[in-house]
GROMACS .gro file of C-alpha atoms in nm:
model
  143
    1UNK     CA    1  10.810 -14.558  12.220
    2UNK     CA    2  10.449 -14.425  12.214
    3UNK     CA    3  10.368 -14.212  12.529
    4UNK     CA    4  10.108 -14.502  12.613
    5UNK     CA    5  10.390 -14.730  12.608
    6UNK     CA    6  10.593 -14.495  12.810
    7UNK     CA    7  10.322 -14.447  13.086
    8UNK     CA    8  10.244 -14.800  13.109
    9UNK     CA    9  10.594 -14.883  13.175
   10UNK     CA   10  10.608 -14.624  13.442
   11UNK     CA   11  10.283 -14.620  13.599
   12UNK     CA   12  10.421 -14.689  13.957
   13UNK     CA   13  10.693 -14.398  13.948
   14UNK     CA   14  10.587 -14.123  14.191
   15UNK     CA   15  10.531 -13.771  14.107
   16UNK     CA   16  10.814 -13.526  14.193
   17UNK     CA   17  10.777 -13.383  14.556
   18UNK     CA   18  10.872 -13.048  14.698
   19UNK     CA   19  11.158 -13.107  14.900
   20UNK     CA   20  11.307 -12.872  15.190
   21UNK     CA   21  11.665 -12.737  15.162
   22UNK     CA   22  11.895 -12.928  15.404
   23UNK     CA   23  11.987 -13.279  15.420
   24UNK     CA   24  11.770 -13.570  15.317
   25UNK     CA   25  11.813 -13.971  15.320
   26UNK     CA   26  11.643 -14.141  15.035
   27UNK     CA   27  11.636 -14.491  14.879
   28UNK     CA   28  11.567 -14.631  14.570
   29UNK     CA   29  11.535 -14.942  14.379
   30UNK     CA   30  11.426 -15.087  14.021
   31UNK     CA   31  11.210 -15.378  13.902
   32UNK     CA   32  11.212 -15.530  13.564
   33UNK     CA   33  10.928 -15.692  13.348
   34UNK     CA   34  10.900 -16.001  13.563
   35UNK     CA   35  10.882 -15.830  13.857
   36UNK     CA   36  11.275 -15.878  13.963
   37UNK     CA   37  11.358 -15.631  14.237
   38UNK     CA   38  11.702 -15.504  14.268
   39UNK     CA   39  11.808 -15.422  14.646
   40UNK     CA   40  11.737 -15.075  14.788
   41UNK     CA   41  12.000 -14.845  14.763
   42UNK     CA   42  12.046 -14.553  15.041
   43UNK     CA   43  12.161 -14.236  14.941
   44UNK     CA   44  12.218 -13.915  15.153
   45UNK     CA   45  12.208 -13.554  14.959
   46UNK     CA   46  12.180 -13.214  15.052
   47UNK     CA   47  11.955 -12.957  14.870
   48UNK     CA   48  12.118 -12.646  14.873
   49UNK     CA   49  11.985 -12.347  14.692
   50UNK     CA   50  12.129 -12.076  14.910
   51UNK     CA   51  12.448 -11.879  14.875
   52UNK     CA   52  12.693 -11.890  15.201
   53UNK     CA   53  12.624 -11.647  15.478
   54UNK     CA   54  12.915 -11.411  15.596
   55UNK     CA   55  12.916 -11.235  15.911
   56UNK     CA   56  13.180 -11.015  15.986
   57UNK     CA   57  13.273 -10.905  16.346
   58UNK     CA   58  13.608 -10.752  16.310
   59UNK     CA   59  13.728 -10.503  16.195
   60UNK     CA   60  13.425 -10.277  16.180
   61UNK     CA   61  13.369  -9.950  16.013
   62UNK     CA   62  13.452  -9.626  16.149
   63UNK     CA   63  13.762  -9.810  16.363
   64UNK     CA   64  14.093  -9.657  16.386
   65UNK     CA   65  14.421  -9.852  16.393
   66UNK     CA   66  14.755  -9.693  16.482
   67UNK     CA   67  15.094  -9.880  16.391
   68UNK     CA   68  15.242 -10.011  16.690
   69UNK     CA   69  14.964  -9.954  16.932
   70UNK     CA   70  14.690 -10.179  16.802
   71UNK     CA   71  14.655 -10.461  16.536
   72UNK     CA   72  14.395 -10.536  16.272
   73UNK     CA   73  14.216 -10.840  16.432
   74UNK     CA   74  14.027 -10.978  16.132
   75UNK     CA   75  13.729 -11.217  16.246
   76UNK     CA   76  13.432 -11.350  16.036
   77UNK     CA   77  13.230 -11.662  16.009
   78UNK     CA   78  13.078 -11.824  15.699
   79UNK     CA   79  12.814 -12.059  15.734
   80UNK     CA   80  12.661 -12.300  15.454
   81UNK     CA   81  12.450 -12.641  15.442
   82UNK     CA   82  12.767 -12.776  15.265
   83UNK     CA   83  13.145 -12.739  15.201
   84UNK     CA   84  13.245 -12.397  15.119
   85UNK     CA   85  13.581 -12.179  15.045
   86UNK     CA   86  13.591 -11.819  15.164
   87UNK     CA   87  13.880 -11.564  15.069
   88UNK     CA   88  13.916 -11.247  15.262
   89UNK     CA   89  14.099 -10.948  15.178
   90UNK     CA   90  14.188 -10.557  15.282
   91UNK     CA   91  14.138 -10.302  15.026
   92UNK     CA   92  14.306  -9.967  15.028
   93UNK     CA   93  14.042  -9.707  14.942
   94UNK     CA   94  14.319  -9.489  14.792
   95UNK     CA   95  14.467  -9.787  14.610
   96UNK     CA   96  14.216 -10.024  14.506
   97UNK     CA   97  14.443 -10.253  14.281
   98UNK     CA   98  14.634 -10.340  14.632
   99UNK     CA   99  14.485 -10.637  14.809
  100UNK     CA  100  14.587 -10.770  15.134
  101UNK     CA  101  14.479 -11.149  15.159
  102UNK     CA  102  14.374 -11.227  15.510
  103UNK     CA  103  14.222 -11.536  15.673
  104UNK     CA  104  13.981 -11.607  15.958
  105UNK     CA  105  14.153 -11.488  16.296
  106UNK     CA  106  14.441 -11.315  16.108
  107UNK     CA  107  14.572 -11.013  16.325
  108UNK     CA  108  14.790 -10.726  16.135
  109UNK     CA  109  15.019 -10.475  16.219
  110UNK     CA  110  14.935 -10.169  16.066
  111UNK     CA  111  15.291 -10.116  15.961
  112UNK     CA  112  15.287 -10.442  15.738
  113UNK     CA  113  15.021 -10.279  15.514
  114UNK     CA  114  15.206 -10.080  15.208
  115UNK     CA  115  14.936  -9.796  15.257
  116UNK     CA  116  14.794  -9.598  15.532
  117UNK     CA  117  14.440  -9.449  15.486
  118UNK     CA  118  14.131  -9.612  15.451
  119UNK     CA  119  14.065  -9.983  15.395
  120UNK     CA  120  13.754 -10.191  15.381
  121UNK     CA  121  13.753 -10.573  15.434
  122UNK     CA  122  13.558 -10.780  15.197
  123UNK     CA  123  13.492 -11.171  15.230
  124UNK     CA  124  13.404 -11.368  14.919
  125UNK     CA  125  13.255 -11.718  14.965
  126UNK     CA  126  13.166 -11.971  14.703
  127UNK     CA  127  12.985 -12.335  14.838
  128UNK     CA  128  12.985 -12.670  14.662
  129UNK     CA  129  12.674 -12.592  14.454
  130UNK     CA  130  12.866 -12.288  14.304
  131UNK     CA  131  12.633 -12.019  14.495
  132UNK     CA  132  12.872 -11.730  14.600
  133UNK     CA  133  12.820 -11.424  14.807
  134UNK     CA  134  13.024 -11.121  14.938
  135UNK     CA  135  13.030 -10.884  15.244
  136UNK     CA  136  13.241 -10.582  15.295
  137UNK     CA  137  13.267 -10.379  15.574
  138UNK     CA  138  13.228 -10.000  15.614
  139UNK     CA  139  13.556  -9.810  15.576
  140UNK     CA  140  13.818  -9.839  15.878
  141UNK     CA  141  14.125  -9.610  15.913
  142UNK     CA  142  14.499  -9.734  15.931
  143UNK     CA  143  14.765  -9.473  16.043
   0.00000   0.00000   0.00000
């Protein structure tokens, strides 16, 4: 097909529009050369250009957790326009190869950790569109 044939065939097509991030509804249909029109087809979509947002509320940097006296309460929130998966883990500063997997609202007795010393909490999240984010606390102490 030549460029003119393509242009004449799709003369009624609209130009692309700028669409804001978030949920949208649209419908579409097609017509053939003799103006037969198919039924409109509705479609719901989510335009997601952003990585998940992570907010860690506990534990906080500078806190100290003493075995048998207090527990490490892990609390965080992840928000995104669509579905996401999140993983949390405590990392020992002295033994960074040691990662203790934690979930949202986990309560940990310090004696349950292999090492005492300083730790950080890292939360990693990936949304359905493949956007990734990570958040890490300042160090806190486990004795």
